[in-house]
PDB file of C-alpha atoms in Angstrom:
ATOM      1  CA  UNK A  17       0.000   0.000   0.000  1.00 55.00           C
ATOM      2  CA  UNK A  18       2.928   2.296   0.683  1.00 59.00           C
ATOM      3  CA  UNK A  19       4.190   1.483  -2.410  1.00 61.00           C
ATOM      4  CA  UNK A  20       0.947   2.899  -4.087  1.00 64.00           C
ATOM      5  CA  UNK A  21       1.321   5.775  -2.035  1.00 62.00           C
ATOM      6  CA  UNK A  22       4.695   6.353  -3.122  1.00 61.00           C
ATOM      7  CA  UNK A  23       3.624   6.484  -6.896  1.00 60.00           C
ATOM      8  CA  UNK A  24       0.592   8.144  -6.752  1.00 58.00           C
ATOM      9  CA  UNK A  25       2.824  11.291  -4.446  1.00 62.00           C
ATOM     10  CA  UNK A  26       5.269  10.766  -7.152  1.00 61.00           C
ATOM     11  CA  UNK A  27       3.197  11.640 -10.343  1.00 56.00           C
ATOM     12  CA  UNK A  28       1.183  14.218  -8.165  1.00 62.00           C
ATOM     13  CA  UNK A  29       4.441  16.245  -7.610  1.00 59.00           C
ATOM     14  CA  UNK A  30       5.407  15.515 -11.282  1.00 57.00           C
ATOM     15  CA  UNK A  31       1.989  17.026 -12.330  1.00 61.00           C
ATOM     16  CA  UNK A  32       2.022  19.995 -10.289  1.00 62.00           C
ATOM     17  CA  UNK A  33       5.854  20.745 -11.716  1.00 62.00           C
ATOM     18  CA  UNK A  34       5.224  20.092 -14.764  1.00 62.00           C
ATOM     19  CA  UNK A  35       1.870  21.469 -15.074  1.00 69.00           C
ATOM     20  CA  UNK A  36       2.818  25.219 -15.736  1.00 73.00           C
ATOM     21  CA  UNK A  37       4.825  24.121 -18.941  1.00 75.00           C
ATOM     22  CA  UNK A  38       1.467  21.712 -20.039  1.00 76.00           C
ATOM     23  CA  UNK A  39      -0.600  25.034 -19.493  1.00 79.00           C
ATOM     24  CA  UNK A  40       2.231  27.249 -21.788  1.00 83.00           C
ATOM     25  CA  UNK A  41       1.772  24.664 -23.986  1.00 81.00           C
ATOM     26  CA  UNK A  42      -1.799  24.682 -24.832  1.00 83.00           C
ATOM     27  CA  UNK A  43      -1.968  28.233 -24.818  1.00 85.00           C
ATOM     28  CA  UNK A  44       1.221  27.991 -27.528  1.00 87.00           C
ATOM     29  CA  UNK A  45      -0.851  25.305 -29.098  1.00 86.00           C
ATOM     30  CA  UNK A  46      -4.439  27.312 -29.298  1.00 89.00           C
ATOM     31  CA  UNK A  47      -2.691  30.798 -30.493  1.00 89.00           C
ATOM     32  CA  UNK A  48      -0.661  28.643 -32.623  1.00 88.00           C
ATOM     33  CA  UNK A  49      -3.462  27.256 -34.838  1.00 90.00           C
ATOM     34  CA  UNK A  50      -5.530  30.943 -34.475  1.00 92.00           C
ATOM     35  CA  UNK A  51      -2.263  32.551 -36.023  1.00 92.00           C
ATOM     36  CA  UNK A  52      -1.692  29.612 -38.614  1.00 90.00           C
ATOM     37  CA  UNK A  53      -5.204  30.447 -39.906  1.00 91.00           C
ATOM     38  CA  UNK A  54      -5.026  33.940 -40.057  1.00 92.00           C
ATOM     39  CA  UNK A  55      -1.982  33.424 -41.759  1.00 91.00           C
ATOM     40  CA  UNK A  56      -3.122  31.038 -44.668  1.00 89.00           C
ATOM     41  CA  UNK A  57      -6.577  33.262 -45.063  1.00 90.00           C
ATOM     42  CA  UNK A  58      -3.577  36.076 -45.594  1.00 89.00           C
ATOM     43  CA  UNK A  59      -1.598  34.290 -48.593  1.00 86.00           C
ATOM     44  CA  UNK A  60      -5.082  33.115 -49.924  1.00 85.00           C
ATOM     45  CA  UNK A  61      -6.265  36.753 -50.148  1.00 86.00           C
ATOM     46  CA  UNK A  62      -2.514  37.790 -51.617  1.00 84.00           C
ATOM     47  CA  UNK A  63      -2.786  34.671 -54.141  1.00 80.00           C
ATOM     48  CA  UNK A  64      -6.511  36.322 -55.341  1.00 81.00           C
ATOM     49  CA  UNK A  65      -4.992  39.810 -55.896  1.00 82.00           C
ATOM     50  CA  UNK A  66      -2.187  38.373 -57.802  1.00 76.00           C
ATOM     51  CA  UNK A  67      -4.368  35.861 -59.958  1.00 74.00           C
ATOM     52  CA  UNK A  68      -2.229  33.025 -59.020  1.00 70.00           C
ATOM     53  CA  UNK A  69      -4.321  30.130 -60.687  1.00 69.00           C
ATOM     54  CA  UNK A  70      -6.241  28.349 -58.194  1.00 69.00           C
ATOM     55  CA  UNK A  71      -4.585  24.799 -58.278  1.00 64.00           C
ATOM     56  CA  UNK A  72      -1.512  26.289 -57.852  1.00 67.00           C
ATOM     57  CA  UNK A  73      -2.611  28.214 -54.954  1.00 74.00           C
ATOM     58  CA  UNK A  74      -4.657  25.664 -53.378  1.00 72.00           C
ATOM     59  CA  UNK A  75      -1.645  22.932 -53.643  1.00 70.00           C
ATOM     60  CA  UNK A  76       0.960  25.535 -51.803  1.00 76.00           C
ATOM     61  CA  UNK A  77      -1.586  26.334 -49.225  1.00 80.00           C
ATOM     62  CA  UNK A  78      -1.961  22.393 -48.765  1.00 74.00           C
ATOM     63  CA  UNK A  79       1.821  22.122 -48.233  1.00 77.00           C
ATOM     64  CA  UNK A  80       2.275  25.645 -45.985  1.00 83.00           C
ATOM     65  CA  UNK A  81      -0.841  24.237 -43.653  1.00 85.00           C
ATOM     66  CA  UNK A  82       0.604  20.909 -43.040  1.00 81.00           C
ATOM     67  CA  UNK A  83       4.310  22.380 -42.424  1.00 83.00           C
ATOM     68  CA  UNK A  84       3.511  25.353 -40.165  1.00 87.00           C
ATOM     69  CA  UNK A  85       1.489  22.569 -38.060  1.00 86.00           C
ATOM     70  CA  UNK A  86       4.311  19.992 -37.994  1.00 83.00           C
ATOM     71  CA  UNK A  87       6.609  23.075 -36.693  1.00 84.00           C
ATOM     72  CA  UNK A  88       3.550  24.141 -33.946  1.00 85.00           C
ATOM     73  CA  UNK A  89       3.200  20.429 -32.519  1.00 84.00           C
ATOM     74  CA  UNK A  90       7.034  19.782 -32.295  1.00 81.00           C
ATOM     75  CA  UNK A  91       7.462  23.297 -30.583  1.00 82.00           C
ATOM     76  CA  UNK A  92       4.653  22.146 -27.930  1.00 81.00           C
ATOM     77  CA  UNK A  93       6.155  19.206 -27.351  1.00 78.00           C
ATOM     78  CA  UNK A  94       9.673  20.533 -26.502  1.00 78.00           C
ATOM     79  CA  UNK A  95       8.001  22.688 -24.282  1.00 78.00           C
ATOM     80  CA  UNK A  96       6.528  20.099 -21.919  1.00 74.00           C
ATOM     81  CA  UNK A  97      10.016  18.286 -22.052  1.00 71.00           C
ATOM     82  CA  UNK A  98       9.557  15.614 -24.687  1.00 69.00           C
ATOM     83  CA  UNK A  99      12.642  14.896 -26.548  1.00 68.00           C
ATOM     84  CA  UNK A 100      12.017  16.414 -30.322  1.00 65.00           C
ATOM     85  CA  UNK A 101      15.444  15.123 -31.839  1.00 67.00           C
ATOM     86  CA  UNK A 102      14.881  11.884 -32.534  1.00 62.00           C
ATOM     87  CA  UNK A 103      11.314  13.001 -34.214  1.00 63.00           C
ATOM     88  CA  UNK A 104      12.858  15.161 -36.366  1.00 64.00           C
ATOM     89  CA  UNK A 105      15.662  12.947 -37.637  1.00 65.00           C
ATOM     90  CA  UNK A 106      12.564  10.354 -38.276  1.00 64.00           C
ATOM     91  CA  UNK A 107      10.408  13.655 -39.854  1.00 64.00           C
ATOM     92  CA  UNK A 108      13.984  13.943 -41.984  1.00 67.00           C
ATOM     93  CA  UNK A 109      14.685  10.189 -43.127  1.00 63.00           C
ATOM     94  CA  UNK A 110      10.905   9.198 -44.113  1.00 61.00           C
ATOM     95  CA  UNK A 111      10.827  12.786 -46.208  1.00 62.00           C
ATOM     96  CA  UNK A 112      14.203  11.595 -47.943  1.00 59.00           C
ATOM     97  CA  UNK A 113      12.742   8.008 -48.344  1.00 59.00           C
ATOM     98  CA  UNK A 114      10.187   9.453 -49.913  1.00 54.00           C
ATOM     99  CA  UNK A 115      11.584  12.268 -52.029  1.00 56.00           C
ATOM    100  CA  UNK A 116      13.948   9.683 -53.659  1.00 50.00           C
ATOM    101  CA  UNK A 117      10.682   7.474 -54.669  1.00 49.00           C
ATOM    102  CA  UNK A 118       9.138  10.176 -55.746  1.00 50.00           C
ATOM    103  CA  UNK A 119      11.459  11.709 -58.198  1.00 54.00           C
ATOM    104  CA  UNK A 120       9.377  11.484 -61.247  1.00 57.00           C
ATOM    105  CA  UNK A 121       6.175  12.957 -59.226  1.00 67.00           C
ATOM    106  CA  UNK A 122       8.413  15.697 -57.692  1.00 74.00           C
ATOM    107  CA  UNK A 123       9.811  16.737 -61.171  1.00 80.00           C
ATOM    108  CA  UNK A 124       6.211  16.684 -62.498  1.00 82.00           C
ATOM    109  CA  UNK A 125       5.301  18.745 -59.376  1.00 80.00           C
ATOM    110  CA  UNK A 126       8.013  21.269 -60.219  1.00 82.00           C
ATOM    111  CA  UNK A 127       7.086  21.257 -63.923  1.00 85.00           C
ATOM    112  CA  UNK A 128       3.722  22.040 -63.006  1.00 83.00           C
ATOM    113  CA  UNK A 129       4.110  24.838 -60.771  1.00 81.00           C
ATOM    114  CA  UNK A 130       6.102  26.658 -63.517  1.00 84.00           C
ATOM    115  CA  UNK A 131       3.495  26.106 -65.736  1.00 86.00           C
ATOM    116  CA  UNK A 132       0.553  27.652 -63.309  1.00 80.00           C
ATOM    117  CA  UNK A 133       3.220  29.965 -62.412  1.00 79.00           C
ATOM    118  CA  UNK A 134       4.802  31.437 -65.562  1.00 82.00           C
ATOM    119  CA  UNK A 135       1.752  30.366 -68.138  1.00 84.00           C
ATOM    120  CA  UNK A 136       3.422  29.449 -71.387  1.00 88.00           C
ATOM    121  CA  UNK A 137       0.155  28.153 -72.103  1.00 89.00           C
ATOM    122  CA  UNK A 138      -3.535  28.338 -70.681  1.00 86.00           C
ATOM    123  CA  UNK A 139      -6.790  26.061 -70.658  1.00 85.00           C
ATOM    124  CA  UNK A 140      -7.759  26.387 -74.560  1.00 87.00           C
ATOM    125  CA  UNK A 141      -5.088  27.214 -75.774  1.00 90.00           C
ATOM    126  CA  UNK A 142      -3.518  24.788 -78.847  1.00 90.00           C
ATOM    127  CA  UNK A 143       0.042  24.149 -78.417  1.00 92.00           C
ATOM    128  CA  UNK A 144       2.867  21.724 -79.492  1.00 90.00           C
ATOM    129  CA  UNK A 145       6.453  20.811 -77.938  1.00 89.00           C
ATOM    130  CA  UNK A 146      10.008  19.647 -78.954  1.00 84.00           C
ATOM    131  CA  UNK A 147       8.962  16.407 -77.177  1.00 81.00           C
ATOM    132  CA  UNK A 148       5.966  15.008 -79.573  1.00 83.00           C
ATOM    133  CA  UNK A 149       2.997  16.453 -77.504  1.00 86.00           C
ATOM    134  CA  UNK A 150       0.285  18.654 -79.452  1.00 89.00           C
ATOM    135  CA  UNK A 151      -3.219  19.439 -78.877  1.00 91.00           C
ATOM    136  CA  UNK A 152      -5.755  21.206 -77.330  1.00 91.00           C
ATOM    137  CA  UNK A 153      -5.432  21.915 -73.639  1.00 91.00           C
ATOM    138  CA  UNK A 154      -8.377  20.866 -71.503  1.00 90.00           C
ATOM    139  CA  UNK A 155      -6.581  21.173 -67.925  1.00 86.00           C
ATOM    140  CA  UNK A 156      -3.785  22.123 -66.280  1.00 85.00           C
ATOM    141  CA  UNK A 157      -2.949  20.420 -62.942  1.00 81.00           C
ATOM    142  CA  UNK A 158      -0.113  20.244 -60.699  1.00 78.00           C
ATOM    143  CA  UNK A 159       1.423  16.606 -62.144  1.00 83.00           C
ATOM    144  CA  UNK A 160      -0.324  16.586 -65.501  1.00 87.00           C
ATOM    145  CA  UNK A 161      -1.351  18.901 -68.368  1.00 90.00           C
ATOM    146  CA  UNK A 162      -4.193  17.273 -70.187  1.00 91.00           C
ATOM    147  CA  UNK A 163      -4.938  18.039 -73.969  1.00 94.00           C
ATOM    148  CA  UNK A 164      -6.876  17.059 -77.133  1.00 93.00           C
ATOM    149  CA  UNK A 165      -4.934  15.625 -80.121  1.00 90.00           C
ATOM    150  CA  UNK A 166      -6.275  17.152 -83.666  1.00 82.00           C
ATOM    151  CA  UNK A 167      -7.749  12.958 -83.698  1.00 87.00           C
ATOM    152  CA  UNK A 168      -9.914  13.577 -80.698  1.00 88.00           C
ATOM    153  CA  UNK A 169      -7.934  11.372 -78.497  1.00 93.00           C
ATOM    154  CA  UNK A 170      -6.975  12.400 -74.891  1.00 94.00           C
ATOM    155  CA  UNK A 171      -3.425  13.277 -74.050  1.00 93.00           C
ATOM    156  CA  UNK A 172      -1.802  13.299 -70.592  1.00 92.00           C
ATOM    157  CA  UNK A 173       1.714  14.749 -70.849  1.00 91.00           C
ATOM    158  CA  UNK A 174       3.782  14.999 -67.983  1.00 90.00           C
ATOM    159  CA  UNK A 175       4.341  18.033 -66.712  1.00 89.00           C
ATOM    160  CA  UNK A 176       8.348  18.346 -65.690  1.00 88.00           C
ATOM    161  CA  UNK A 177       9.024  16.932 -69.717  1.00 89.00           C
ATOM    162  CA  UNK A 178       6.241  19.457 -70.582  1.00 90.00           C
ATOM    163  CA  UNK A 179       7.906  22.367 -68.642  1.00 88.00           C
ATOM    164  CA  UNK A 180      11.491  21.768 -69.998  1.00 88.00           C
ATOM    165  CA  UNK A 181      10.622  21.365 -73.774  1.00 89.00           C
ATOM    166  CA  UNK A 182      10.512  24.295 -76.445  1.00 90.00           C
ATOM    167  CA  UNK A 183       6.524  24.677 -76.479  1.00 91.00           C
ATOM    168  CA  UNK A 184       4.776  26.317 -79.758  1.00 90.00           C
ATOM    169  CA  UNK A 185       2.067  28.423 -78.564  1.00 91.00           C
ATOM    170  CA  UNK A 186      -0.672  28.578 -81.951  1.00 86.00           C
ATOM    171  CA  UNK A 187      -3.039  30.679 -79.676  1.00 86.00           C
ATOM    172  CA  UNK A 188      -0.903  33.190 -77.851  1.00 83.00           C
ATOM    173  CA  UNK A 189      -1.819  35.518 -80.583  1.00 85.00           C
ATOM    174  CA  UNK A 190      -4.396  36.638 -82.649  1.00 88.00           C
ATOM    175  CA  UNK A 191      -2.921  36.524 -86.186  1.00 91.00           C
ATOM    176  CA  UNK A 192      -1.249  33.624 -87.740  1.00 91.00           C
ATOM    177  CA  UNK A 193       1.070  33.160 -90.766  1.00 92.00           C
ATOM    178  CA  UNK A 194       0.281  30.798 -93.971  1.00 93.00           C
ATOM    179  CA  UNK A 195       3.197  29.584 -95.935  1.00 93.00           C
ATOM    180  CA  UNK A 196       3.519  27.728 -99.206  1.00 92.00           C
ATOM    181  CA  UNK A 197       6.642  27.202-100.737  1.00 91.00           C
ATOM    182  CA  UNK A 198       5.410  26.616-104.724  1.00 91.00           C
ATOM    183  CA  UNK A 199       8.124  24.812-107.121  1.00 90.00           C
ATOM    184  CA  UNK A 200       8.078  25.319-110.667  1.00 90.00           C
ATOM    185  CA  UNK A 201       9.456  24.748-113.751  1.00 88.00           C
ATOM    186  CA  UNK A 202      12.461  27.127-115.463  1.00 87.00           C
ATOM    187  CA  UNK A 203      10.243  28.020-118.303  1.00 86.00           C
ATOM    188  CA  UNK A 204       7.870  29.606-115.927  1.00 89.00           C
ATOM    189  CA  UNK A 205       7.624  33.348-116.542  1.00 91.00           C
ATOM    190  CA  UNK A 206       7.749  34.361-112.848  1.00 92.00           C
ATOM    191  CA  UNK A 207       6.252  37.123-112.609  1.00 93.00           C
ATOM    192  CA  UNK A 208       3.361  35.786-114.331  1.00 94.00           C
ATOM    193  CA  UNK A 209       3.465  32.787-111.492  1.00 94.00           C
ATOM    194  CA  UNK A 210       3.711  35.693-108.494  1.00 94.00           C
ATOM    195  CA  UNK A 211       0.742  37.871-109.856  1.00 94.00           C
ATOM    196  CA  UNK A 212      -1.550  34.601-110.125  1.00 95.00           C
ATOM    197  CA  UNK A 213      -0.655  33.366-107.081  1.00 95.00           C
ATOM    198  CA  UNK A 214      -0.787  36.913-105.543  1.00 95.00           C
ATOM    199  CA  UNK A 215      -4.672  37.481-107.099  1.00 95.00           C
ATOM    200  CA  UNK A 216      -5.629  34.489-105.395  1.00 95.00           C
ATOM    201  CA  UNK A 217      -4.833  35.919-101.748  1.00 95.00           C
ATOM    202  CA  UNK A 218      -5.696  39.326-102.062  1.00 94.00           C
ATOM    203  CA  UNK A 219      -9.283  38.448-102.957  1.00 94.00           C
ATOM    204  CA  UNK A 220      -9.419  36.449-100.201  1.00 94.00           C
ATOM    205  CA  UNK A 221     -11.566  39.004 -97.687  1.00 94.00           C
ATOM    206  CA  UNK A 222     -10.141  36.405 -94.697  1.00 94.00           C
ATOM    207  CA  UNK A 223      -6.685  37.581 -95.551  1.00 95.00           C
ATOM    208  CA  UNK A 224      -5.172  40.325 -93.571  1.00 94.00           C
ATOM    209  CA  UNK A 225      -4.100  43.557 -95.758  1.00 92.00           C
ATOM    210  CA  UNK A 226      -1.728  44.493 -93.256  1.00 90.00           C
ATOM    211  CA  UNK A 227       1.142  42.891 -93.790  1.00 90.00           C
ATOM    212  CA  UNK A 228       0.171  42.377 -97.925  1.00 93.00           C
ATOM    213  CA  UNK A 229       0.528  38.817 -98.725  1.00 95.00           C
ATOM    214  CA  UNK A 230       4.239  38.108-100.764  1.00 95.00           C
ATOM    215  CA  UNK A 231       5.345  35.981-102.960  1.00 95.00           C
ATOM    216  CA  UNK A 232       9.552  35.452-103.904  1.00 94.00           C
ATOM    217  CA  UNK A 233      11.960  33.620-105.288  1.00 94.00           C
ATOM    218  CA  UNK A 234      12.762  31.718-102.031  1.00 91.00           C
ATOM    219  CA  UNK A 235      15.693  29.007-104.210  1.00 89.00           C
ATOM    220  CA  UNK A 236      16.386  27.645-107.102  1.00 88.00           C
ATOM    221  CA  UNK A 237      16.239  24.044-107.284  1.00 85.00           C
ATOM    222  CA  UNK A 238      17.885  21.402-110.234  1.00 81.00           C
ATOM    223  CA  UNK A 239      15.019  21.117-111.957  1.00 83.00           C
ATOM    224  CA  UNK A 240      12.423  23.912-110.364  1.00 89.00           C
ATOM    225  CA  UNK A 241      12.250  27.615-109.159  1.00 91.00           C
ATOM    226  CA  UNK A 242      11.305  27.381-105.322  1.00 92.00           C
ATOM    227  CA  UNK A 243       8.382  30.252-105.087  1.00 93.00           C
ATOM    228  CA  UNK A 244       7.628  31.145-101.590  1.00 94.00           C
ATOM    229  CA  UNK A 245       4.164  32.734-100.507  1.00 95.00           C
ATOM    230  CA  UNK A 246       3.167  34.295 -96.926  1.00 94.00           C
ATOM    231  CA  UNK A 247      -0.233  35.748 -95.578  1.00 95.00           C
ATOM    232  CA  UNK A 248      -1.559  36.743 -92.903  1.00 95.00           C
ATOM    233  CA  UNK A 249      -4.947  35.847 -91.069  1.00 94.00           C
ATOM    234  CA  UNK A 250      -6.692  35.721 -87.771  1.00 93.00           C
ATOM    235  CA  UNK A 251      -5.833  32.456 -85.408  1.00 88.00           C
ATOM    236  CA  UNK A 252      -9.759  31.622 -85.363  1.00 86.00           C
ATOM    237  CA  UNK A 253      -9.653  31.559 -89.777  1.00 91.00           C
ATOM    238  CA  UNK A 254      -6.396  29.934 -90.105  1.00 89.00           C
ATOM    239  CA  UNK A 255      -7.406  26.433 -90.970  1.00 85.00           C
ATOM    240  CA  UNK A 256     -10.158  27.421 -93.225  1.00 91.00           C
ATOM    241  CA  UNK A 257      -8.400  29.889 -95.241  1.00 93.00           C
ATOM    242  CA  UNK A 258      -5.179  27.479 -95.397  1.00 91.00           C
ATOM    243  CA  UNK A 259      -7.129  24.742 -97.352  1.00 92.00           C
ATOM    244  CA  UNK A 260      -9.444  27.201 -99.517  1.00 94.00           C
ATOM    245  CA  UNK A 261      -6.525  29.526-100.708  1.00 94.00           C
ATOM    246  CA  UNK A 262      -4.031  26.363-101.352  1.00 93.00           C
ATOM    247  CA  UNK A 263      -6.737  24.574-103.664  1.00 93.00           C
ATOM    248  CA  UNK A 264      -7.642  28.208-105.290  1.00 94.00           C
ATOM    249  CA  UNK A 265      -3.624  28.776-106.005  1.00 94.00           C
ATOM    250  CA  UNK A 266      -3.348  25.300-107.592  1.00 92.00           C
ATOM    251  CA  UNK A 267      -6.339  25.617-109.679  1.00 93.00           C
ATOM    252  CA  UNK A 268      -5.342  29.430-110.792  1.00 94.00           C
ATOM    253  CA  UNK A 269      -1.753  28.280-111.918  1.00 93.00           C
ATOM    254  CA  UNK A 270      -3.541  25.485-113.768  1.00 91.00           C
ATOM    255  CA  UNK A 271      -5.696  27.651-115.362  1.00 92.00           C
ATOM    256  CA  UNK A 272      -2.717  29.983-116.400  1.00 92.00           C
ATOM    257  CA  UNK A 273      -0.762  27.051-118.065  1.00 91.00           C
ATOM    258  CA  UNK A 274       1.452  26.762-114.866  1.00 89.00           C
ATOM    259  CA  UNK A 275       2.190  23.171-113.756  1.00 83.00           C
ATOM    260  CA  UNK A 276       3.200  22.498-110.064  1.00 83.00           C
ATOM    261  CA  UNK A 277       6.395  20.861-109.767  1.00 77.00           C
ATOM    262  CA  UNK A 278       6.705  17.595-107.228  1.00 66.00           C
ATOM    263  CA  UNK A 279       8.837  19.336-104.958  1.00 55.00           C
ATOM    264  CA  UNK A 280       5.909  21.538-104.193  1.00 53.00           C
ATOM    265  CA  UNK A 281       5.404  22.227-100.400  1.00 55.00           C
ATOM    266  CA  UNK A 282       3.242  23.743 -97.833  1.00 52.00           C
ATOM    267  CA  UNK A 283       4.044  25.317 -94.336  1.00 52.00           C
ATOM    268  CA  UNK A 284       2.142  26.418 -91.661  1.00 50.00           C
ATOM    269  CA  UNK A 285       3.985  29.353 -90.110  1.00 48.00           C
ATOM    270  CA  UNK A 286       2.871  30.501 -86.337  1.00 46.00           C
ATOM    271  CA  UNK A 287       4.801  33.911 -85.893  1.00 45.00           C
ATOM    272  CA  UNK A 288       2.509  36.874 -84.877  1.00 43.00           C
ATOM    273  CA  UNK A 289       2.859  39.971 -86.339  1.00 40.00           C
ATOM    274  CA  UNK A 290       5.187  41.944 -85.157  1.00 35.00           C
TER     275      UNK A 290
END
């Protein structure tokens, strides 16, 4: 019985000593979490005025929240004498562990957060890279960028490749550029060849007048004279006006006793107008 006695006087006086650090503790604890809150409502609101997308914002908030309340429950429990060291070396080596199993997600993560960051590219916008990926882009998150191929099939590019290639941006401006390089033969007149082909894109009303469509002697070939061709139209025309005005140039040069030559080509051009 003493020996209950004993232990139950023991962890009374250990209570009472210890029980003004317990008390600075919760009180650490409660104003912790108040000013934590306050806090993330403060970057949310700074996030809003700086139209940082929402995923993006969302996802760091995620991440601040969960550190700042790792830092607040270690802190509390140093200050009611529990030994924090060994938790943080264990806090250290599982966030190593996982970092290294992670690599692929974390570079997506980082690719990602440039992309919601810096915006080569937005939702809608039609784009292609250096690394095969072209499309339509339906969503943007933090480890993928999701887009629709030109076949209607659903692409989901990774986005630390993604951030890291050379990305075409067709919609980041308003105007696009049509280009047809046109071989023909030497006994061509060319002049003859530039005014027909010329006709055929200044009637065009979808044509821009400023810059005025050209046509040059881009090279000469073995066997042909390389013409080349540029105009200008809107982004939302392009595709329409690229296959009307090609057939209507073929079908005028015909008509004009001008033959095509095999080497003929066609190039789509994406420079805005500077």
């Amino acid at each position: 019985m003493n020996k209950i006695e004993n232990y139950v006087e023991a962890f009374s006086a250990m209570i009472i000593s210890g029980l003004p650090k317990i008390i600075m503790a919760v009180v650490t604890l409660l104003v912790g979490i108040w000013l934590i809150k306050w806090f993330l409502k403060f970057i949310h609101r700074r996030f809003q005025r700086n139209t940082v997308d929402i995923s993006l914002s969302e996802f760091l908030i995620s991440i601040i929240r969960v550190i700042l309340y790792i830092l607040l429950i270690i802190s509390c429990a140093s200050m009611i004498g529990i030994q924090t060291s060994s938790f943080v070396a264990i806090l250290g080596a599982g966030g190593l562990a996982i970092g290294l199993a992670l690599q692929g997600s974390l570079s997506n993560f980082a690719g990602g957060v440039l992309i919601l960051l810096f915006k080569p590219f937005r939702v809608g916008h039609v784009i292609s890279s250096a690394n095969n990926v072209s499309g339509t882009v339906l969503k943007i998150d933090i480890l993928y960028t999701t887009l629709k191929a030109g076949n209607g099939t659903t692409i989901y590019a990774p986005n630390g490749p993604l951030a890291n290639a050379v990305i075409n941006n067709v919609s980041d401006n308003e105007t696009r550029q049509i280009e047809y390089k046109l071989s023909i033969s030497f006994n061509t007149n060319i002049d003859t060849a530039r005014k027909v082909i010329l006709a055929v894109l200044e009637s065009d009303a979808l044509i821009l007048k400023d810059p005025k469509p050209v046509v040059v002697v881009s090279s000469l070939e073995d066997s042909a004279i390389v013409l080349l061709a540029r105009a200008w139209t809107t982004n939302s025309d392009f595709w329409g006006v690229y296959y009307a005005d090609l057939q209507k140039v073929k079908e005028a040069l015909e008509g004009n006793q001008i033959i095509l030559a095999k080497k003929t080509e066609v190039l789509v051009m994406t420079n805005h107008v500077s």
